[in-house]
Amino acid sequence: HYSFFPGRPRWPANKRDLTYAFAPQNGLTDDIKIVFTRAFDRWSEVTPLTFTEIASYQSADIKIGFFSGDHNDGEPFDGPMGTLAHAFSPPAGHFHLDGEENWVIDGAPIVDGNFFSILSAVDLESVAVHEIGHLLGLGHSSVEDAIMYPTLGAGTRRVELRNDDILGVQELY
Ligand code: TQI
Ligand code: CA
Ligand code: ZN
Ligand code: ZN
């Protein structure tokens, strides 16, 4: 079953059209950005929310970036595996990914010529869909195949919202 954060934080009712931006210093390729677009679309399909990319990192509601190690928010990343990403509950909007993970998109490494064991591969879209759930106010679920279930097998792709995720987010919006 789905859960919420303590106090049930969510984006306010007058804010249904959310903007997002990528950290400028990350210099992300279109392939990477499209994965986030797909992940946001999954949540906008089942809620009244919309997500639009804007250029200004400063003014975006949701700020997405890849960072390594200590990145000055008190939650340092830990290199390959362990913590993959973190997102803060509404209305913080910070969505950070560990730049040292072996991220894959559709089974292929993001960094060309970067060879690694499939045991350490992390599917970017799966993590993005899960973290957006947190950004919207969902905590973890006890339903094993839900997006918000707190573990994901190595190299596993899990991107389809399940009934449990949908019921949870629709209770908020
Ligand atoms: N990051 C944790 C997560 O997003 C951060 C976290 C730990 C957390 N406890 C929390 C967030 C309680 C909200 C509430 O769950 S993670 C997965 C999964 C992580 C884990 O790096 O461990 C995914 C990030 F589900 F696969 F285990 C993304 Cl998809
Ligand atoms: Ca890590
Ligand atoms: Zn962070
Ligand atoms: Zn989580």
mmCIF file of C-alpha atoms and ligand atoms in Angstrom:
data_model
loop_
_atom_site.group_PDB
_atom_site.id
_atom_site.type_symbol
_atom_site.label_atom_id
_atom_site.label_comp_id
_atom_site.label_asym_id
_atom_site.label_seq_id
_atom_site.Cartn_x
_atom_site.Cartn_y
_atom_site.Cartn_z
ATOM 1 C CA HIS A 1 0.000 0.000 0.000
ATOM 2 C CA TYR A 2 1.141 3.546 -0.813
ATOM 3 C CA SER A 3 2.182 6.120 1.786
ATOM 4 C CA PHE A 4 2.755 9.846 2.123
ATOM 5 C CA PHE A 5 5.379 11.926 3.888
ATOM 6 C CA PRO A 6 4.614 13.059 7.442
ATOM 7 C CA GLY A 7 2.159 15.970 7.275
ATOM 8 C CA ARG A 8 1.191 14.938 3.717
ATOM 9 C CA PRO A 9 3.085 17.693 1.873
ATOM 10 C CA ARG A 10 1.970 18.259 -1.726
ATOM 11 C CA TRP A 11 2.125 20.936 -4.403
ATOM 12 C CA PRO A 12 -0.530 23.596 -3.688
ATOM 13 C CA ALA A 13 -3.877 23.509 -5.468
ATOM 14 C CA ASN A 14 -3.075 26.674 -7.422
ATOM 15 C CA LYS A 15 0.035 25.029 -8.805
ATOM 16 C CA ARG A 16 -0.884 22.294 -11.258
ATOM 17 C CA ASP A 17 1.529 23.273 -14.033
ATOM 18 C CA LEU A 18 4.999 22.515 -12.769
ATOM 19 C CA THR A 19 8.247 23.468 -14.466
ATOM 20 C CA TYR A 20 11.544 21.613 -14.375
ATOM 21 C CA ALA A 21 15.101 22.447 -15.391
ATOM 22 C CA PHE A 22 18.458 20.685 -15.544
ATOM 23 C CA ALA A 23 21.542 21.937 -13.700
ATOM 24 C CA PRO A 24 23.374 24.005 -16.331
ATOM 25 C CA GLN A 25 26.818 22.651 -15.438
ATOM 26 C CA ASN A 26 25.656 19.068 -16.175
ATOM 27 C CA GLY A 27 25.517 19.612 -19.960
ATOM 28 C CA LEU A 28 23.055 16.743 -20.477
ATOM 29 C CA THR A 29 22.360 15.249 -23.905
ATOM 30 C CA ASP A 30 18.891 15.074 -25.458
ATOM 31 C CA ASP A 31 18.876 11.281 -24.928
ATOM 32 C CA ILE A 32 19.071 11.847 -21.194
ATOM 33 C CA LYS A 33 16.489 14.639 -21.160
ATOM 34 C CA ILE A 34 13.999 12.500 -23.120
ATOM 35 C CA VAL A 35 14.105 9.890 -20.361
ATOM 36 C CA PHE A 36 12.934 12.501 -17.848
ATOM 37 C CA THR A 37 10.216 13.657 -20.276
ATOM 38 C CA ARG A 38 8.940 10.059 -20.508
ATOM 39 C CA ALA A 39 9.052 9.686 -16.730
ATOM 40 C CA PHE A 40 7.101 12.925 -16.119
ATOM 41 C CA ASP A 41 4.539 11.914 -18.774
ATOM 42 C CA ARG A 42 3.701 8.750 -16.835
ATOM 43 C CA TRP A 43 2.622 10.828 -13.820
ATOM 44 C CA SER A 44 0.854 13.586 -15.799
ATOM 45 C CA GLU A 45 -1.281 10.913 -17.516
ATOM 46 C CA VAL A 46 -2.930 9.996 -14.205
ATOM 47 C CA THR A 47 -3.122 13.438 -12.516
ATOM 48 C CA PRO A 48 -4.194 17.019 -13.385
ATOM 49 C CA LEU A 49 -0.501 17.957 -13.287
ATOM 50 C CA THR A 50 1.625 19.060 -16.234
ATOM 51 C CA PHE A 51 5.422 19.222 -16.411
ATOM 52 C CA THR A 52 7.244 21.601 -18.729
ATOM 53 C CA GLU A 53 10.983 21.993 -19.181
ATOM 54 C CA ILE A 54 12.251 25.559 -18.880
ATOM 55 C CA ALA A 55 15.781 26.873 -19.315
ATOM 56 C CA SER A 56 16.104 28.693 -15.991
ATOM 57 C CA TYR A 57 17.343 26.373 -13.236
ATOM 58 C CA GLN A 58 16.811 29.204 -10.734
ATOM 59 C CA SER A 59 13.085 29.622 -11.341
ATOM 60 C CA ALA A 60 12.071 26.002 -12.066
ATOM 61 C CA ASP A 61 9.831 24.220 -9.555
ATOM 62 C CA ILE A 62 11.772 20.969 -10.011
ATOM 63 C CA LYS A 63 15.573 21.193 -10.249
ATOM 64 C CA ILE A 64 17.275 18.118 -11.708
ATOM 65 C CA GLY A 65 21.008 17.489 -11.569
ATOM 66 C CA PHE A 66 23.708 14.809 -11.447
ATOM 67 C CA PHE A 67 26.168 15.302 -8.575
ATOM 68 C CA SER A 68 29.050 13.311 -7.108
ATOM 69 C CA GLY A 69 29.933 12.865 -3.458
ATOM 70 C CA ASP A 70 29.298 15.822 -1.196
ATOM 71 C CA HIS A 71 27.217 18.399 -3.056
ATOM 72 C CA ASN A 72 26.378 20.700 -0.159
ATOM 73 C CA ASP A 73 22.886 19.586 0.865
ATOM 74 C CA GLY A 74 23.883 17.423 3.824
ATOM 75 C CA GLU A 75 23.133 14.202 1.878
ATOM 76 C CA PRO A 76 26.395 13.250 0.143
ATOM 77 C CA PHE A 77 26.326 10.594 -2.585
ATOM 78 C CA ASP A 78 28.375 7.433 -2.095
ATOM 79 C CA GLY A 79 29.825 6.341 -5.461
ATOM 80 C CA PRO A 80 28.518 3.323 -7.405
ATOM 81 C CA MET A 81 25.462 1.588 -5.832
ATOM 82 C CA GLY A 82 24.131 2.443 -2.372
ATOM 83 C CA THR A 83 22.159 5.654 -2.777
ATOM 84 C CA LEU A 84 21.218 6.190 -6.414
ATOM 85 C CA ALA A 85 19.299 9.417 -6.185
ATOM 86 C CA HIS A 86 17.254 11.500 -3.794
ATOM 87 C CA ALA A 87 14.363 13.850 -4.077
ATOM 88 C CA PHE A 88 12.838 16.043 -1.415
ATOM 89 C CA SER A 89 9.132 16.265 -0.644
ATOM 90 C CA PRO A 90 6.999 19.171 -2.004
ATOM 91 C CA PRO A 91 7.534 22.044 -2.433
ATOM 92 C CA ALA A 92 11.331 21.610 -2.319
ATOM 93 C CA GLY A 93 11.619 20.162 -5.807
ATOM 94 C CA HIS A 94 15.265 19.110 -5.624
ATOM 95 C CA PHE A 95 15.919 15.972 -7.661
ATOM 96 C CA HIS A 96 19.550 14.816 -7.434
ATOM 97 C CA LEU A 97 21.096 11.772 -9.072
ATOM 98 C CA ASP A 98 24.431 10.182 -8.144
ATOM 99 C CA GLY A 99 26.761 11.052 -11.027
ATOM 100 C CA GLU A 100 28.929 8.029 -10.201
ATOM 101 C CA GLU A 101 26.262 5.389 -10.919
ATOM 102 C CA ASN A 102 26.557 3.305 -14.061
ATOM 103 C CA TRP A 103 23.385 4.746 -15.564
ATOM 104 C CA VAL A 104 21.776 2.978 -18.485
ATOM 105 C CA ILE A 105 19.054 4.088 -20.895
ATOM 106 C CA ASP A 106 17.127 1.326 -22.686
ATOM 107 C CA GLY A 107 19.896 -1.064 -21.612
ATOM 108 C CA ALA A 108 22.783 0.999 -22.999
ATOM 109 C CA PRO A 109 25.364 2.877 -20.899
ATOM 110 C CA ILE A 110 24.953 6.669 -20.961
ATOM 111 C CA VAL A 111 28.685 7.214 -21.076
ATOM 112 C CA ASP A 112 29.959 5.873 -24.380
ATOM 113 C CA GLY A 113 32.714 3.280 -23.990
ATOM 114 C CA ASN A 114 32.033 2.955 -20.262
ATOM 115 C CA PHE A 115 32.066 -0.808 -19.635
ATOM 116 C CA PHE A 116 30.798 -2.203 -16.346
ATOM 117 C CA SER A 117 29.163 -5.264 -14.860
ATOM 118 C CA ILE A 118 25.411 -5.474 -15.415
ATOM 119 C CA LEU A 119 25.257 -6.058 -11.649
ATOM 120 C CA SER A 120 25.980 -2.365 -11.155
ATOM 121 C CA ALA A 121 23.846 -1.019 -14.004
ATOM 122 C CA VAL A 122 21.067 1.340 -12.902
ATOM 123 C CA ASP A 123 18.157 2.081 -15.217
ATOM 124 C CA LEU A 124 17.757 5.859 -15.348
ATOM 125 C CA GLU A 125 14.091 5.883 -16.297
ATOM 126 C CA SER A 126 13.139 3.557 -13.418
ATOM 127 C CA VAL A 127 14.865 5.807 -10.904
ATOM 128 C CA ALA A 128 13.373 8.933 -12.493
ATOM 129 C CA VAL A 129 9.794 7.600 -12.274
ATOM 130 C CA HIS A 130 10.349 6.635 -8.608
ATOM 131 C CA GLU A 131 11.928 9.956 -7.605
ATOM 132 C CA ILE A 132 9.166 11.963 -9.317
ATOM 133 C CA GLY A 133 6.749 10.044 -7.074
ATOM 134 C CA HIS A 134 8.658 11.444 -4.086
ATOM 135 C CA LEU A 135 8.717 14.939 -5.621
ATOM 136 C CA LEU A 136 4.915 14.773 -5.812
ATOM 137 C CA GLY A 137 4.566 13.665 -2.190
ATOM 138 C CA LEU A 138 4.488 9.875 -2.267
ATOM 139 C CA GLY A 139 6.462 7.895 0.279
ATOM 140 C CA HIS A 140 7.267 4.206 -0.133
ATOM 141 C CA SER A 141 4.789 1.455 -0.891
ATOM 142 C CA SER A 142 4.579 -2.069 0.484
ATOM 143 C CA VAL A 143 3.333 -3.374 -2.890
ATOM 144 C CA GLU A 144 6.228 -5.258 -4.470
ATOM 145 C CA ASP A 145 5.746 -4.276 -8.101
ATOM 146 C CA ALA A 146 4.725 -0.668 -7.387
ATOM 147 C CA ILE A 147 7.013 2.110 -8.622
ATOM 148 C CA MET A 148 7.233 3.350 -5.034
ATOM 149 C CA TYR A 149 8.443 0.010 -3.614
ATOM 150 C CA PRO A 150 11.794 0.846 -1.961
ATOM 151 C CA THR A 151 14.036 -1.675 -3.724
ATOM 152 C CA LEU A 152 14.904 -2.355 -7.345
ATOM 153 C CA GLY A 153 16.970 -5.290 -8.607
ATOM 154 C CA ALA A 154 20.302 -4.552 -10.340
ATOM 155 C CA GLY A 155 19.768 -3.676 -13.983
ATOM 156 C CA THR A 156 16.002 -3.940 -13.530
ATOM 157 C CA ARG A 157 13.638 -1.752 -15.521
ATOM 158 C CA ARG A 158 10.443 -0.818 -13.656
ATOM 159 C CA VAL A 159 8.712 2.153 -15.256
ATOM 160 C CA GLU A 160 4.982 1.383 -15.423
ATOM 161 C CA LEU A 161 2.849 2.970 -12.719
ATOM 162 C CA ARG A 162 0.817 0.330 -10.900
ATOM 163 C CA ASN A 163 -2.669 0.756 -9.465
ATOM 164 C CA ASP A 164 -1.177 1.388 -6.044
ATOM 165 C CA ASP A 165 0.956 4.309 -7.324
ATOM 166 C CA ILE A 166 -2.008 5.777 -9.201
ATOM 167 C CA LEU A 167 -4.386 5.558 -6.231
ATOM 168 C CA GLY A 168 -1.754 7.210 -4.037
ATOM 169 C CA VAL A 169 -1.023 10.138 -6.324
ATOM 170 C CA GLN A 170 -4.737 10.617 -7.083
ATOM 171 C CA GLU A 171 -5.421 10.958 -3.382
ATOM 172 C CA LEU A 172 -3.037 13.939 -3.366
ATOM 173 C CA TYR A 173 -4.139 15.578 -6.650
HETATM 174 N N1 TQI B 1 17.182 6.723 -2.612
HETATM 175 C C1 TQI B 1 16.162 6.647 -1.665
HETATM 176 C C2 TQI B 1 14.785 6.620 -2.386
HETATM 177 O O1 TQI B 1 14.554 7.477 -3.222
HETATM 178 C C3 TQI B 1 16.169 7.815 -0.707
HETATM 179 C C4 TQI B 1 15.307 7.501 0.464
HETATM 180 C C5 TQI B 1 15.601 6.665 1.434
HETATM 181 C C6 TQI B 1 14.000 7.961 0.718
HETATM 182 N N2 TQI B 1 14.538 6.599 2.318
HETATM 183 C C7 TQI B 1 13.576 7.371 1.889
HETATM 184 C C8 TQI B 1 13.169 8.803 0.037
HETATM 185 C C9 TQI B 1 12.291 7.595 2.405
HETATM 186 C C10 TQI B 1 11.904 9.041 0.551
HETATM 187 C C11 TQI B 1 11.473 8.426 1.735
HETATM 188 O O2 TQI B 1 14.029 5.759 -2.090
HETATM 189 S S1 TQI B 1 17.747 5.393 -3.347
HETATM 190 C C12 TQI B 1 15.215 3.213 -5.512
HETATM 191 C C13 TQI B 1 14.619 1.855 -5.450
HETATM 192 C C14 TQI B 1 16.617 4.878 -4.552
HETATM 193 C C15 TQI B 1 16.064 3.637 -4.498
HETATM 194 O O3 TQI B 1 18.898 5.850 -4.030
HETATM 195 O O4 TQI B 1 17.927 4.360 -2.405
HETATM 196 C C16 TQI B 1 14.948 4.027 -6.558
HETATM 197 C C17 TQI B 1 16.352 5.695 -5.607
HETATM 198 F F1 TQI B 1 13.317 1.909 -5.312
HETATM 199 F F2 TQI B 1 14.848 1.219 -6.547
HETATM 200 F F3 TQI B 1 15.133 1.175 -4.496
HETATM 201 C C18 TQI B 1 15.504 5.281 -6.619
HETATM 202 CL CL1 TQI B 1 13.912 3.496 -7.845
HETATM 203 CA CA CA B 2 25.582 5.750 -5.148
HETATM 204 ZN ZN ZN B 3 21.432 16.130 -3.075
HETATM 205 ZN ZN ZN B 4 12.205 6.035 -2.661
#
